Amino acid sequence: MNNQWMYIQTGIEKNAGTILLNRPEVLNALNTKMVSEIVQAMENFDQDQSVKVIVLQGAGRAFAAGADIDEMLDKNSIELELLNQFSDWDRIARIKKPIIGAVHGFVLGGGFELALCCDILLASQNTEFGFPEAGLGIMPGAGGTQRLTKLIGHTRAMKWLLTGERFWAADALRYGIVSSIVPDELLVEETEKMAEAIAKKPLLSVRLIKESVHKANELSLTEGMQQERKNFYILFSSEDQKEGMRAYKEERKADFKGR
């Protein structure tokens, strides 16, 4: 990590842009400034041609244990509306490059919502997930009710959202929330391996695959298939498609240029 922001650290290594949530003294509780920094760093990496994949991690004992309650305690609805509380969150959905989340410890409330914004999620064995908002007299507002329901279905989502009950990484894997579970001490290493593997793929293929998968959640099957085929055809105008197929035929390693 070589760039220090107020609440995060960022760096680039092996074509992966890493964002480290860095408020360990409050278990990386998310305030508006911190979310703004996270999103700005993601957008910077999205525009940086040397970056092929984005990695999101948390420092200390937790990925992120929720939103900063002190910041929200005395707010009223008018203030939140004028603040446009979730405008930065909406920008995450426009990131073109894949986002890998590496989570551990507590992944609660807003931290869980941030994790659900990732395209791939790796969790250490000790990870706890949950939405405690109902017990605070509020509810998730950055996509928690929507993304969780799409992932695990109506009845399971209702259970976790209404009770505030926490669940472990093994449950998250079983319900399809996380991609894999790794031993605590190997989380960083395994995340780096996955990021490196994706970074070696042609940039345009990765980008259009991500776009197509996201559209699958928004469109009917017929519309989604049309989107997929459009993107499939587009890739046949890329230099990397020609290089990839020639390299395969010639039994050599492809030299992708991201064009």
mmCIF file of C-alpha atoms in Angstrom, residues 121-124 127 129 151-152 167-182:
data_model
loop_
_atom_site.group_PDB
_atom_site.id
_atom_site.type_symbol
_atom_site.label_atom_id
_atom_site.label_comp_id
_atom_site.label_asym_id
_atom_site.label_seq_id
_atom_site.Cartn_x
_atom_site.Cartn_y
_atom_site.Cartn_z
ATOM 1 C CA LEU A 121 -16.283 -12.408 -2.474
ATOM 2 C CA LEU A 122 -13.711 -14.431 -0.552
ATOM 3 C CA ALA A 123 -14.243 -14.884 3.180
ATOM 4 C CA SER A 124 -12.012 -16.128 5.964
ATOM 5 C CA THR A 127 -16.281 -14.082 9.193
ATOM 6 C CA PHE A 129 -22.313 -11.483 8.388
ATOM 7 C CA LEU A 151 -28.803 -13.689 -3.988
ATOM 8 C CA ILE A 152 -30.567 -15.900 -1.445
ATOM 9 C CA PHE A 167 -24.506 -15.948 10.317
ATOM 10 C CA TRP A 168 -21.100 -17.389 9.584
ATOM 11 C CA ALA A 169 -19.005 -17.760 6.454
ATOM 12 C CA ALA A 170 -20.121 -21.386 6.014
ATOM 13 C CA ASP A 171 -23.750 -20.229 5.745
ATOM 14 C CA ALA A 172 -22.744 -17.435 3.365
ATOM 15 C CA LEU A 173 -21.030 -19.984 1.130
ATOM 16 C CA ARG A 174 -24.016 -22.318 1.221
ATOM 17 C CA TYR A 175 -26.382 -19.505 0.228
ATOM 18 C CA GLY A 176 -24.142 -18.241 -2.577
ATOM 19 C CA ILE A 177 -23.153 -14.965 -0.917
ATOM 20 C CA VAL A 178 -19.433 -15.724 -0.945
ATOM 21 C CA SER A 179 -17.472 -17.434 -3.702
ATOM 22 C CA SER A 180 -15.184 -19.392 -1.379
ATOM 23 C CA ILE A 181 -13.926 -19.701 2.187
ATOM 24 C CA VAL A 182 -10.218 -19.752 2.961
#
